[in-house]
Amino acid sequence: MSLLLEPPIRQEFVYAAPPPAGVAVELPLPRWQRLWQQAGWRKGLILIVLALLWESAARWTNNDLLLPSFWQTAQAFVGGIASGELLTRTGASLNVLLQGYVLGVLAAFLLTLLAVSTRIGRDLLETLTAMFNPLPAIALLPLALLWFGLGRGSLIFVIVHSVMWPLALNTYAGFQSVPDTLRMAGRNYGLSGLRLVLHILVPGALPSIVSGLKIGWAFAWRTLIAAELVFGTTSSGQGGLGWYIFQNRNELYTDKVFAGLATVIVIGLLVENIGFRTLERVTLKRWGMQR
C-alpha cells in the first residue's frame, strides 16, 4: 500500500513597506473618540449632566412648590405644547421680537454708516452710545407706556433700544479695524461712499458684525421676557411667554413656570446653535476669518 504524501503548503507573507522617516502614521480613532470630537455630542452630554443634577437637587429638596423635578417640568412642557398654549404664547413673543430686532438692526446700521461717512456722524454715534448704551432697556418701559400705550409698540420700543447700541458699537469697531490697505485697494477700483462700505468695510468687519448681532439678539430676548413679566399683554389681549411665566407663578404652578423658562432656554440654544452657527459657517469659516 502506497502512501501519497501531500506537498508542504507554502505560506507567503507580504511585508508592508515601512513609512518614510519623519512621516507620522495616523491610526483610525475609536468610535467614542470620533463622537467626542463632535461639538454636538459634547454639548448634549453637558445637558444630560445638568438634567441629572437638577433631578437630584429636586429629589433632595423634596418640595415641588419651590423646585419641581426635571421630569415634572418636562411633563408640563409637553402638556403646554399639546394644549397649544405654550406654542401660542411663544409665537406671540417671537413675532414682537422679530419686529423689534429688525428695526434695531436697521437703525444701528444707518447710525454706523453715518458715523463712517462724516465726522459729525462719528461724534453723534460716540455721544449717543455713551448716553444710552449703559441705560437698561427695561428702565425705559415707563416712558414707553406713556408714549405708545399698553401694547406692542412699547415692547418694540424697548427691544430696539436693547439691540441698537451694542450692535452699532460692534459694527463701528469692526469698521475701524479694517486695514488701510484694503480701503486703498477699494478706492483704486473706484469704490467710494456706500459701495466702499458694502464691498470693503462690511466684509472686513464681518466678525465684529456677527458678534454684535449675537449680543443684540441676547439683549433683545431677555428684554422682551422682562417687559412681558411687567405688563405682558398687547393691545389685542394676547400675552407672550413672559406673561405665561408670570401668570403661572401667581397661580403657584411652579412646574409650568419652569416649563416657560425652559422654553426661553431652548429657543436661545436653537438660535445660537442653528441660526448663528449656520451664519458663521457660510461666511466667517468659509472665508477663513474664523477657525
XYZ file of C-alpha atoms in Angstrom:
291
model
C 0.000 0.000 0.000
C 1.491 3.292 -1.100
C 1.215 6.426 0.866
C 0.622 9.655 -1.012
C 2.458 12.455 0.615
C 0.943 15.875 0.107
C 3.380 18.630 -0.758
C 4.009 21.148 2.006
C 1.817 24.220 1.969
C 3.664 27.367 1.007
C 2.820 30.381 3.091
C 3.511 33.733 1.539
C 3.956 36.743 3.775
C 3.514 40.255 2.442
C 5.548 42.785 4.283
C 4.315 46.369 4.097
C 6.964 48.884 3.334
C 7.791 50.970 6.387
C 6.717 54.607 6.220
C 9.392 57.120 5.287
C 11.362 58.607 8.117
C 9.697 61.591 9.744
C 6.200 60.760 8.406
C 3.589 60.189 11.126
C 1.126 57.377 10.580
C -2.442 58.264 11.619
C -4.287 55.324 13.079
C -8.104 55.279 12.960
C -9.616 56.621 16.146
C -12.057 54.572 18.211
C -15.725 55.371 17.757
C -16.096 57.088 21.109
C -13.195 59.416 20.324
C -14.718 60.315 16.960
C -18.003 61.139 18.671
C -16.211 63.133 21.367
C -14.619 65.338 18.706
C -18.086 66.473 17.599
C -19.316 69.514 19.494
C -22.941 68.383 19.317
C -22.257 65.221 21.313
C -20.247 67.094 23.934
C -22.972 69.721 24.389
C -25.607 67.013 24.580
C -23.631 65.289 27.309
C -23.432 68.563 29.245
C -27.215 68.972 29.011
C -27.750 65.415 30.256
C -25.461 66.019 33.243
C -27.302 69.256 34.078
C -30.654 67.457 33.881
C -29.405 64.760 36.249
C -28.140 67.373 38.690
C -31.488 69.151 38.504
C -33.383 65.922 39.187
C -31.093 65.098 42.106
C -31.481 68.563 43.642
C -35.272 68.398 43.296
C -35.431 64.989 44.980
C -33.143 66.182 47.768
C -35.255 69.333 48.308
C -38.498 67.324 48.123
C -40.631 70.428 47.643
C -42.473 70.682 44.330
C -43.571 74.227 45.047
C -40.000 75.505 45.332
C -38.195 73.246 42.876
C -40.111 70.820 40.650
C -38.140 67.929 39.264
C -36.867 67.719 35.722
C -39.461 65.056 34.946
C -42.333 67.225 36.229
C -41.079 70.177 34.211
C -40.799 68.002 31.106
C -44.392 66.842 31.608
C -45.569 70.456 31.972
C -43.566 71.408 28.882
C -45.093 68.617 26.777
C -48.544 69.393 28.167
C -48.211 73.069 27.270
C -47.205 72.165 23.723
C -50.023 69.601 23.387
C -52.637 72.100 24.559
C -51.234 74.768 22.238
C -50.970 77.387 24.972
C -47.184 77.350 25.181
C -46.826 77.478 21.398
C -49.275 80.368 21.125
C -47.526 82.393 23.808
C -44.109 81.665 22.306
C -45.289 82.638 18.830
C -46.645 85.950 20.148
C -43.302 86.746 21.798
C -41.243 85.781 18.753
C -43.433 87.886 16.491
C -42.801 91.004 18.570
C -39.135 90.110 18.985
C -38.571 89.766 15.246
C -40.105 93.164 14.511
C -38.090 94.953 17.163
C -34.878 93.129 16.271
C -35.113 94.009 12.564
C -35.833 97.651 13.337
C -32.947 97.774 15.803
C -30.538 96.257 13.266
C -31.583 98.742 10.581
C -31.232 101.690 12.968
C -27.787 100.512 14.100
C -26.504 100.133 10.538
C -27.837 103.540 9.499
C -26.196 105.187 12.500
C -22.914 103.364 11.857
C -22.997 104.252 8.152
C -23.385 107.894 9.093
C -20.508 107.573 11.579
C -18.055 106.204 8.992
C -19.133 108.760 6.373
C -18.976 112.052 8.263
C -17.183 113.463 11.282
C -20.412 114.740 12.824
C -21.873 111.250 12.428
C -18.939 109.774 14.345
C -19.388 112.317 17.146
C -23.114 111.586 17.192
C -22.546 107.827 17.497
C -19.979 108.196 20.261
C -22.203 110.597 22.217
C -25.422 108.589 21.876
C -23.811 105.256 22.731
C -22.117 106.787 25.777
C -25.508 108.101 26.906
C -27.902 105.265 26.112
C -25.866 102.050 25.990
C -25.445 101.867 29.809
C -29.171 102.560 30.240
C -31.140 99.328 30.773
C -33.909 98.897 28.246
C -36.386 97.875 30.938
C -35.824 101.271 32.618
C -37.393 102.919 29.574
C -40.566 100.861 29.925
C -42.495 103.536 31.905
C -41.761 106.071 29.169
C -42.710 103.550 26.509
C -46.050 103.001 28.236
C -46.684 106.769 28.251
C -45.715 107.229 24.601
C -47.094 104.065 22.996
C -49.609 102.740 25.499
C -50.144 99.223 26.756
C -49.444 97.328 23.573
C -46.963 96.022 21.049
C -45.429 99.453 20.386
C -43.984 99.654 23.894
C -42.374 96.223 23.574
C -40.882 97.056 20.187
C -39.501 100.334 21.535
C -37.549 98.704 24.363
C -36.329 95.910 22.042
C -34.990 98.440 19.528
C -33.150 100.204 22.340
C -31.586 96.943 23.559
C -30.413 95.941 20.062
C -29.333 99.231 18.560
C -26.461 100.383 20.749
C -24.366 97.203 21.207
C -24.706 96.379 17.513
C -23.722 99.913 16.491
C -20.668 99.826 18.772
C -19.510 96.429 17.481
C -20.063 97.371 13.853
C -18.237 100.678 14.193
C -15.328 98.984 15.985
C -15.176 96.443 13.164
C -15.120 99.182 10.541
C -12.301 100.921 12.385
C -10.253 97.691 12.409
C -10.325 97.246 8.622
C -6.744 97.767 7.369
C -5.961 100.892 5.352
C -4.538 98.726 2.564
C -7.998 97.268 1.915
C -9.531 100.725 1.887
C -6.887 101.946 -0.572
C -7.412 98.888 -2.749
C -11.124 99.601 -2.844
C -10.558 103.226 -3.808
C -8.158 102.125 -6.556
C -11.025 100.106 -8.007
C -13.222 103.197 -7.969
C -15.235 102.343 -4.857
C -16.450 105.156 -2.660
C -19.295 106.007 -0.332
C -21.866 103.263 0.094
C -20.137 100.934 -2.384
C -16.910 101.127 -0.369
C -18.819 100.275 2.805
C -20.659 97.316 1.270
C -17.735 95.810 -0.670
C -14.788 96.576 1.636
C -15.820 97.581 5.156
C -18.688 95.129 5.728
C -16.711 92.006 4.634
C -13.664 93.151 6.606
C -15.701 93.876 9.741
C -17.933 90.810 9.443
C -16.639 89.047 12.611
C -17.479 92.121 14.694
C -20.855 92.500 12.976
C -21.826 88.884 13.676
C -20.706 89.275 17.278
C -22.856 92.397 17.585
C -25.848 90.566 16.097
C -25.482 87.798 18.673
C -25.175 90.269 21.554
C -28.149 92.257 20.257
C -30.233 89.085 19.975
C -29.440 88.069 23.567
C -30.262 91.559 24.881
C -33.496 91.692 22.875
C -34.683 88.260 24.026
C -34.139 88.869 27.731
C -35.535 92.426 27.484
C -38.714 91.119 25.885
C -39.231 88.465 28.565
C -38.604 91.022 31.323
C -41.011 93.527 29.745
C -43.705 90.881 29.370
C -43.271 89.969 33.010
C -44.177 93.578 33.850
C -47.309 94.039 31.755
C -47.236 91.249 29.213
C -50.376 91.611 27.130
C -50.535 93.542 23.893
C -53.418 95.683 22.702
C -55.158 92.559 21.406
C -55.014 90.963 24.862
C -52.628 88.215 23.774
C -49.871 87.648 26.301
C -46.425 86.393 25.467
C -44.081 83.901 27.027
C -43.112 86.225 29.874
C -46.761 86.738 30.750
C -47.245 82.949 30.703
C -44.486 82.629 33.313
C -45.936 85.455 35.413
C -49.473 84.070 35.416
C -48.401 80.577 36.410
C -46.235 81.994 39.168
C -49.288 83.777 40.605
C -51.273 80.533 40.455
C -48.383 78.587 42.053
C -47.933 76.274 39.071
C -44.192 76.126 39.542
C -43.739 73.297 37.040
C -45.307 75.489 34.337
C -43.075 78.384 35.392
C -40.045 76.179 34.857
C -41.536 74.962 31.575
C -41.752 78.581 30.407
C -38.176 79.232 31.486
C -37.093 76.047 29.700
C -38.791 77.339 26.546
C -36.763 80.550 26.771
C -33.582 78.487 27.111
C -34.476 76.105 24.272
C -35.177 78.979 21.881
C -31.876 80.585 22.853
C -29.995 77.334 22.183
C -31.708 76.849 18.813
C -30.991 80.389 17.647
C -27.370 80.168 18.773
C -26.537 76.670 17.519
C -28.617 76.661 14.328
C -29.099 80.275 13.288
C -25.831 81.967 14.167
C -23.689 78.836 13.723
C -25.030 78.476 10.194
C -24.340 82.148 9.506
C -20.770 81.784 10.781
C -20.208 78.595 8.790
C -21.336 80.041 5.445
C -19.476 83.323 5.948
C -16.667 83.527 8.506
C -15.423 79.929 8.404
C -15.887 79.618 4.668
C -13.836 82.743 4.051
C -11.141 81.757 6.553
C -11.993 84.532 9.023
C -12.731 82.132 11.888
C -11.469 78.713 12.932
